[in-house]
Tab-separated table of C-alpha atoms in Angstrom:
chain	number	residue	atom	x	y	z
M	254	UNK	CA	19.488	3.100	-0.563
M	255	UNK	CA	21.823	0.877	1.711
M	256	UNK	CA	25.087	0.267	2.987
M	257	UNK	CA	27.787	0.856	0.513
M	258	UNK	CA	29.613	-2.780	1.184
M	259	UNK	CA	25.737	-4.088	2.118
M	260	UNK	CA	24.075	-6.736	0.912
M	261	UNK	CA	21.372	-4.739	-0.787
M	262	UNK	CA	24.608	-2.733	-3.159
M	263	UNK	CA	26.240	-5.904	-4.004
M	264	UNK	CA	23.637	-7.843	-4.667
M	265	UNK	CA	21.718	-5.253	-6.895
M	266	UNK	CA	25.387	-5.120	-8.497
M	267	UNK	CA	25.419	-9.021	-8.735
M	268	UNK	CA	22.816	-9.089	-11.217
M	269	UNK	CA	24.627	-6.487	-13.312
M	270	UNK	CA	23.135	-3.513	-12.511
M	271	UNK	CA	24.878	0.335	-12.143
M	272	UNK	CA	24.152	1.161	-8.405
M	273	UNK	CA	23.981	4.747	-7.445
M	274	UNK	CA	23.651	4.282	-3.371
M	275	UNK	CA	22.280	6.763	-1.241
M	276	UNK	CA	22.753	7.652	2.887
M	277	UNK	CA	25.331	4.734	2.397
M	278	UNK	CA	26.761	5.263	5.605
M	279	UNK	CA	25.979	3.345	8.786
M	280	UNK	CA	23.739	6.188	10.568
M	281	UNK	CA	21.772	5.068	13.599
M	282	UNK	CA	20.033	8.355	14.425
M	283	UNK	CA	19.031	8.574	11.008
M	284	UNK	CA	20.317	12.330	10.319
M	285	UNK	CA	20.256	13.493	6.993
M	286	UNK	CA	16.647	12.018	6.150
M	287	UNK	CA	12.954	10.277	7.553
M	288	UNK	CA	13.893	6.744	7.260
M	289	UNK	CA	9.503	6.233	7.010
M	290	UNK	CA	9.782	5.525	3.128
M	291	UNK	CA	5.951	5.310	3.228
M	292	UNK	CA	5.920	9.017	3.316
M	293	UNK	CA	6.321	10.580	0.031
M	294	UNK	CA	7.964	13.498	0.991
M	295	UNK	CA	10.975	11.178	2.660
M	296	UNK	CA	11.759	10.013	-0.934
M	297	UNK	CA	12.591	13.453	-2.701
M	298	UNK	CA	16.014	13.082	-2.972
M	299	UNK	CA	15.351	9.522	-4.253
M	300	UNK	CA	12.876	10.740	-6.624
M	301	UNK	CA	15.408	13.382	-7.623
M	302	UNK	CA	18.067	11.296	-8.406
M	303	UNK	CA	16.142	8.502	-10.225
M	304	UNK	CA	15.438	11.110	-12.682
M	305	UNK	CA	18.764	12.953	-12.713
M	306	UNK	CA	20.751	9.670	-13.302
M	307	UNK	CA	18.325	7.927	-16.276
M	308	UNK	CA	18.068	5.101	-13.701
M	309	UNK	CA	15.786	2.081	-14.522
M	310	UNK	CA	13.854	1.987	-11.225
M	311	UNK	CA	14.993	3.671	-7.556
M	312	UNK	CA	14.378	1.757	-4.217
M	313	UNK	CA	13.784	3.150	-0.663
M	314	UNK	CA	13.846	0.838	2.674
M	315	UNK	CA	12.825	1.874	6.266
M	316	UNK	CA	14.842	2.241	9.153
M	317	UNK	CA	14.689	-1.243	10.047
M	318	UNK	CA	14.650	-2.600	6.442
M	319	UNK	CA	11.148	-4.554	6.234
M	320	UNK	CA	9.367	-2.019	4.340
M	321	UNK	CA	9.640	-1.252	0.677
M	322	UNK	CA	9.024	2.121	-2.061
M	323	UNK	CA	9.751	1.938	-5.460
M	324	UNK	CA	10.152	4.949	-7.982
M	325	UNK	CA	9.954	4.407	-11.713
M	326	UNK	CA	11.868	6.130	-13.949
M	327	UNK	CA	9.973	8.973	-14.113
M	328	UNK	CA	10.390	9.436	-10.440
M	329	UNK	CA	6.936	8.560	-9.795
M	330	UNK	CA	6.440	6.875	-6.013
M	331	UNK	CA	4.272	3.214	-6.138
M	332	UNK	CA	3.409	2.142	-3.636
M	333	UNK	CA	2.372	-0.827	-2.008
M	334	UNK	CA	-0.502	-1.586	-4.633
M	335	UNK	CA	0.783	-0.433	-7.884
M	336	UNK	CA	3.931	-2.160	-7.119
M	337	UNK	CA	2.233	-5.522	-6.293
M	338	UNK	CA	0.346	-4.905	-9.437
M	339	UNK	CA	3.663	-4.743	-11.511
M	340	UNK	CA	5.238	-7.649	-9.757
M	341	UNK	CA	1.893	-9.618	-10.674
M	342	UNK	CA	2.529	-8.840	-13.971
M	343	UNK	CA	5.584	-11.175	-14.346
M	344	UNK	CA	8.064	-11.179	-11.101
M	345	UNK	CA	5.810	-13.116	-8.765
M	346	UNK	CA	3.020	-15.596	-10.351
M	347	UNK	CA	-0.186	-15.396	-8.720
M	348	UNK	CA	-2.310	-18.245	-11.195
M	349	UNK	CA	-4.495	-20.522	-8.742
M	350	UNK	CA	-2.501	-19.178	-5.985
M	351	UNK	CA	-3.797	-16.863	-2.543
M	352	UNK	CA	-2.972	-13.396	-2.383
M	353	UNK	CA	-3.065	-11.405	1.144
M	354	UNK	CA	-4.592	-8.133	0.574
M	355	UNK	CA	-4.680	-5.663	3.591
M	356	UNK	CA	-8.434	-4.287	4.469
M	357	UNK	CA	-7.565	-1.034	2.760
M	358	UNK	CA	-5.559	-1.887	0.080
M	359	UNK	CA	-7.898	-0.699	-3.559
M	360	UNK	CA	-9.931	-2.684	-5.097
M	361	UNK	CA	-7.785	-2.263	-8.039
M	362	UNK	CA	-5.287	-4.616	-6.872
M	363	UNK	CA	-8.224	-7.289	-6.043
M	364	UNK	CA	-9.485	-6.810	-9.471
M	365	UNK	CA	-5.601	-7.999	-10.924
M	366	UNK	CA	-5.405	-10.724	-8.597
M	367	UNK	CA	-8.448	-11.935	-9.596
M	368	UNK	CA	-7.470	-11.157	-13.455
M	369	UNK	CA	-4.681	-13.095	-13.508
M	370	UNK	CA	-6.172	-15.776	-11.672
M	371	UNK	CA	-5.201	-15.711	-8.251
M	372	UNK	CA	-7.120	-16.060	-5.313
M	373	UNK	CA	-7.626	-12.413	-3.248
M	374	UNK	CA	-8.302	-12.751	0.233
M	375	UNK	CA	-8.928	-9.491	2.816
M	376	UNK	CA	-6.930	-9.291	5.803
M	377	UNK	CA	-6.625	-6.953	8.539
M	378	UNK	CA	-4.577	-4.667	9.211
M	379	UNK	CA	-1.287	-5.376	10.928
M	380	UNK	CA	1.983	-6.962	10.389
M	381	UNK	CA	1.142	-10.063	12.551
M	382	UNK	CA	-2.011	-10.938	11.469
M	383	UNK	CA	-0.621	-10.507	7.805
M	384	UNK	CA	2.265	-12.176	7.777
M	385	UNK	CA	0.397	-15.340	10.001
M	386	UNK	CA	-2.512	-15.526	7.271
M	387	UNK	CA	0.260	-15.438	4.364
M	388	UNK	CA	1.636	-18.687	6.157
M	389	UNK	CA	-1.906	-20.291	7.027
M	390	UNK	CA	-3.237	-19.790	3.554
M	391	UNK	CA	0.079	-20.433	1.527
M	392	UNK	CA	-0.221	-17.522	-0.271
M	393	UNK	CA	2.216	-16.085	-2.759
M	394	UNK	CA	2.313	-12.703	-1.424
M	395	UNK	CA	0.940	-10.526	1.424
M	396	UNK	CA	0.493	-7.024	0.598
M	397	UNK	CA	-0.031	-4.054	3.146
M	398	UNK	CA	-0.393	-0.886	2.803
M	399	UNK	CA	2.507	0.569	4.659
M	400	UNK	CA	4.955	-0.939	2.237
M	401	UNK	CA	5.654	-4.515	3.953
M	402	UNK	CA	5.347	-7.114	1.279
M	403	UNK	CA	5.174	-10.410	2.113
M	404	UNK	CA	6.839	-13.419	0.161
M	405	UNK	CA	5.533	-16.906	0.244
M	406	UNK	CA	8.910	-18.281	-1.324
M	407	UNK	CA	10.668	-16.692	1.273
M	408	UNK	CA	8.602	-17.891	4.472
M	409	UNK	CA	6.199	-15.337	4.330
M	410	UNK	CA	9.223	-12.874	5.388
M	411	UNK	CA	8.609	-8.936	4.518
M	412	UNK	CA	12.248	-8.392	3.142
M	413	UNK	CA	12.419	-5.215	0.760
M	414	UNK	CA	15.708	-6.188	-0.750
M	415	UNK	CA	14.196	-9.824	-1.936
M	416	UNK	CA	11.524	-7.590	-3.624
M	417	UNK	CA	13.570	-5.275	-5.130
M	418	UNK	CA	16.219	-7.872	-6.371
M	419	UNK	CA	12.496	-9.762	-8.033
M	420	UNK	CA	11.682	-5.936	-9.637
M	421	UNK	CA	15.502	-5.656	-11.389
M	422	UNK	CA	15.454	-9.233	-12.319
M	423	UNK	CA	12.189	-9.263	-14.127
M	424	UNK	CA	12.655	-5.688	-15.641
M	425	UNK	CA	16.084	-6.700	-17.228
M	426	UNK	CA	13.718	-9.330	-19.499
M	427	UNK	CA	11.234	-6.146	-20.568
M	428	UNK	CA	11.802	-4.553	-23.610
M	429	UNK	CA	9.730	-1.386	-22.186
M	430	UNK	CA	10.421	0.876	-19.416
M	431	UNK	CA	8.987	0.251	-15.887
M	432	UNK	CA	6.650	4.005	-16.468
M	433	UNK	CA	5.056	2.394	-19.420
M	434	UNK	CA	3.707	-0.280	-17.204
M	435	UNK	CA	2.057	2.101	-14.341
M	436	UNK	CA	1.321	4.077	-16.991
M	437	UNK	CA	-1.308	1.165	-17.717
M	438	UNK	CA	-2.238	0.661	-14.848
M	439	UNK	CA	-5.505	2.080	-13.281
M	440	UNK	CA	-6.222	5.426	-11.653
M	441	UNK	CA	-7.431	4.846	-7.932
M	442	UNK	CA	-9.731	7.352	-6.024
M	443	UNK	CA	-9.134	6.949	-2.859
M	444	UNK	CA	-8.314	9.002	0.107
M	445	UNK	CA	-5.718	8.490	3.006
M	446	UNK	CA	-6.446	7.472	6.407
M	447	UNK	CA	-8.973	10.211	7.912
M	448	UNK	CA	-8.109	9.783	11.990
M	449	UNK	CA	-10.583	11.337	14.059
M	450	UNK	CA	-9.831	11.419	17.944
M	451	UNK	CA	-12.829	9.789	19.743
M	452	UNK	CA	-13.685	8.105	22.962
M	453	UNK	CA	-14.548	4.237	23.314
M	454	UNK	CA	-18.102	4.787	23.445
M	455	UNK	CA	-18.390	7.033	20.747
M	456	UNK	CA	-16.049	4.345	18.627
M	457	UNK	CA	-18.425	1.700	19.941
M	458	UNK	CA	-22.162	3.537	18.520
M	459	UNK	CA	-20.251	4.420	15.107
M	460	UNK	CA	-19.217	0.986	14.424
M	461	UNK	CA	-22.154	-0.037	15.236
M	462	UNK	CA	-24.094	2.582	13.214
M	463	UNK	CA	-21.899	1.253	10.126
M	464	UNK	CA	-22.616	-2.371	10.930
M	465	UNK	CA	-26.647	-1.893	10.393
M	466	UNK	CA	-25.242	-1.069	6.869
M	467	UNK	CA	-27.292	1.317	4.269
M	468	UNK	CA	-27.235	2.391	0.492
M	469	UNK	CA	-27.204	-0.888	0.228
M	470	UNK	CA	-23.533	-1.824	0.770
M	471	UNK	CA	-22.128	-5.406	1.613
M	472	UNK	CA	-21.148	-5.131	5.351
M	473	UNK	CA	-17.813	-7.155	5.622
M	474	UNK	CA	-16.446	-7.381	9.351
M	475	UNK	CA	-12.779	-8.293	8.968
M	476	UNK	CA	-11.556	-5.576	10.943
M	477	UNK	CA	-14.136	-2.797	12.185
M	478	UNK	CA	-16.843	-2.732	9.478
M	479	UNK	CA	-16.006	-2.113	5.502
M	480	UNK	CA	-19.036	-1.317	3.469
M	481	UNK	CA	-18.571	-2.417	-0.317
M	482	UNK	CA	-20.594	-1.478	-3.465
M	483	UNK	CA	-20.044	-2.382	-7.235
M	484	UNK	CA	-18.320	0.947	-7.838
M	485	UNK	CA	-16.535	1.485	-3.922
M	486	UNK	CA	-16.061	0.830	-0.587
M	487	UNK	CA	-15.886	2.695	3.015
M	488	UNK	CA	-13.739	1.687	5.976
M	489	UNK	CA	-14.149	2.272	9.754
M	490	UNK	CA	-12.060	0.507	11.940
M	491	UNK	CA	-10.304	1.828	15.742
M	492	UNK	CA	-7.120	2.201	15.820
M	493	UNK	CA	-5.265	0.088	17.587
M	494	UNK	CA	-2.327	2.433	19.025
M	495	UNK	CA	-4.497	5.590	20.170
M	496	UNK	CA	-8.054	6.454	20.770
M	497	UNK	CA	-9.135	7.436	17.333
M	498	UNK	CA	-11.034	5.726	14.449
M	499	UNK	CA	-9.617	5.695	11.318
M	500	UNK	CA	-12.119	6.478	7.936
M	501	UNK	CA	-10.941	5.305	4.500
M	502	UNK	CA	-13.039	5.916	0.591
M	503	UNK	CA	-12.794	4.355	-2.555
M	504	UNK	CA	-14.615	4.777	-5.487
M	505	UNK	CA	-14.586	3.729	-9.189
M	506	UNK	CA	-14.625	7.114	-10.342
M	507	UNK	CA	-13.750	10.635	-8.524
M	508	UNK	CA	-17.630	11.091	-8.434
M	509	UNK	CA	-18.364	7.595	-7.027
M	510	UNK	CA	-15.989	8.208	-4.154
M	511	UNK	CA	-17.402	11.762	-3.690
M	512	UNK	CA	-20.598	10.092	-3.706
M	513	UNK	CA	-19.979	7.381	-0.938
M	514	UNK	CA	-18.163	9.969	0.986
M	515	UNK	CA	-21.271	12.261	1.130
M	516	UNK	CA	-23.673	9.389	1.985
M	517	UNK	CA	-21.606	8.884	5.159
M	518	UNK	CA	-20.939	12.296	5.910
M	519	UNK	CA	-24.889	12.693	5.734
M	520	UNK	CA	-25.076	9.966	8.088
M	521	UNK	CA	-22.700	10.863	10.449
M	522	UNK	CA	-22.786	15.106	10.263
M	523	UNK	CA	-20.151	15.229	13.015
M	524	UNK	CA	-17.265	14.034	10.805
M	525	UNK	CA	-18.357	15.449	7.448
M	526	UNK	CA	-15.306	18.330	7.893
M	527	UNK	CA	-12.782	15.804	8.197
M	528	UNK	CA	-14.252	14.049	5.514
M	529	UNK	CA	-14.017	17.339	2.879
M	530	UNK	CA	-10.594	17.754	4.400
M	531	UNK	CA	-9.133	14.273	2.724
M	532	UNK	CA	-11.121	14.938	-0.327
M	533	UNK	CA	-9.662	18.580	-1.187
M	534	UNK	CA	-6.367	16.810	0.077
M	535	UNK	CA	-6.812	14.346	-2.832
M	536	UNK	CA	-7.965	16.538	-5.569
M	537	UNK	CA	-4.675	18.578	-4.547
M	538	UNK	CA	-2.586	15.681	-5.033
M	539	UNK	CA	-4.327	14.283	-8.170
């Protein structure tokens, strides 16, 4: 995706690559697609023609070009995490070196920092506080979950293009396919955002029910209060554009997540249908 005489064509085309450019056409109202390219649906036609042109890789940006989704070549959608774990792998060295994780990114991607020596460090959610801590902490990437990745050799800048130009450069050294990588990669449990409207008092007494901790979970207080086991993690955090809180799972396994999802639900009865809601959504999706 991109302008046809853009810079993200030509300089794809620079490094040898066949282009085939979608919506190439300067559109402001955006009206043949959803420029959101964190929304999976959005990237159909993407998806569709990674697969119907043998292409190596496909690349969507946003409407205002800061946020990144990459499609193998099996028209599989990333993501933020699984592609930060395949530019780990080669593109971007993370050895002795700080990695910004956002609070809800999977543990997963901690886990191949960590593996591949790098230094993973939580921080909240939000372009400015990400893209400040990737500066403070010299890291060599910032990853959120929205699709902004953030480049320590480039300032700490979120620019979609640099990562996609790093993704064709390293793949053109690989003598295997970019599927055969996420195919190795691990299989994450965990559900989307579960926003549940509530007032500020009622935010207030569930953050603070979470805070007293239980099941024995490390209470981390980043942003709102994440409760992490060996084997998962919850999230409970307000949102910070309407009055709702927002209620994120992970576990190990599909049972470890159902697990940790029915210890809270038994704790807090109220939201235990919105709760079943993301997990049917996930085992729909899986």
């Amino acid at each position: 995706r991109g302008g046809r005489h853009g810079r993200g064509v030509l300089h794809l085309r620079d490094l040898g690559a066949e282009v085939v450019a979608l919506y190439d056409e300067i559109d402001p109202v955006f009206s043949q697609r959803n420029p959101d390219c964190a929304v999976g649906e959005n990237l159909s036609v993407l998806v569709k023609t990674v697969t119907a042109e043998g292409a190596a890789f496909g690349v969507g940006f946003d409407g205002d070009g800061d946020r990144i989704a990459v499609v193998d070549n099996k028209g599989r959608i990333l993501g933020s995490e699984r592609l930060a774990m395949i530019l780990f792998e080669g593109a971007l060295s993370v050895e002795d070196r700080n990695v910004i994780l956002d609070i809800k990114c999977s543990m997963h991607l901690e886990r191949a920092v960590t593996a591949r020596g790098g230094r993973a460090h939580r921080c909240r959610s939000g372009h400015a506080y990400m893209k400040r801590m990737v500066l403070d902490e010299a890291a060599v990437a910032g990853v959120e979950l929205s699709g902004h990745v953030f480049l320590g050799e480039i300032r700490g800048r979120d620019d979609p293009l640099h990562t996609a130009l790093l993704v064709a450069g390293w793949l053109v050294g690989q003598t295997r396919p970019l599927s055969a990588f996420v195919d190795a990669l691990p299989e994450m449990f965990m559900t989307d955002d579960i926003r549940v409207a509530m007032d500020k008092a009622e935010i207030d007494a569930l953050l603070a029910a979470c805070g007293e901790g239980f099941d024995g979970g490390d209470v981390q207080r980043i942003d709102g209060v994440r409760l992490v086991w060996a084997d998962g993690w919850l999230l409970v955090r307000r949102s910070i554009t309407e009055p709702k809180v927002t209620i994120r799972f992970e576990g190990e396994t599909r049972a470890d997540l159902g697990r940790i999802a029915q210890a809270f639900a038994d704790r807090f009865p109220a939201l235990a249908g919105d709760i079943d809601k993301a997990l049917a959504k996930l085992d729909r999706n899986a």
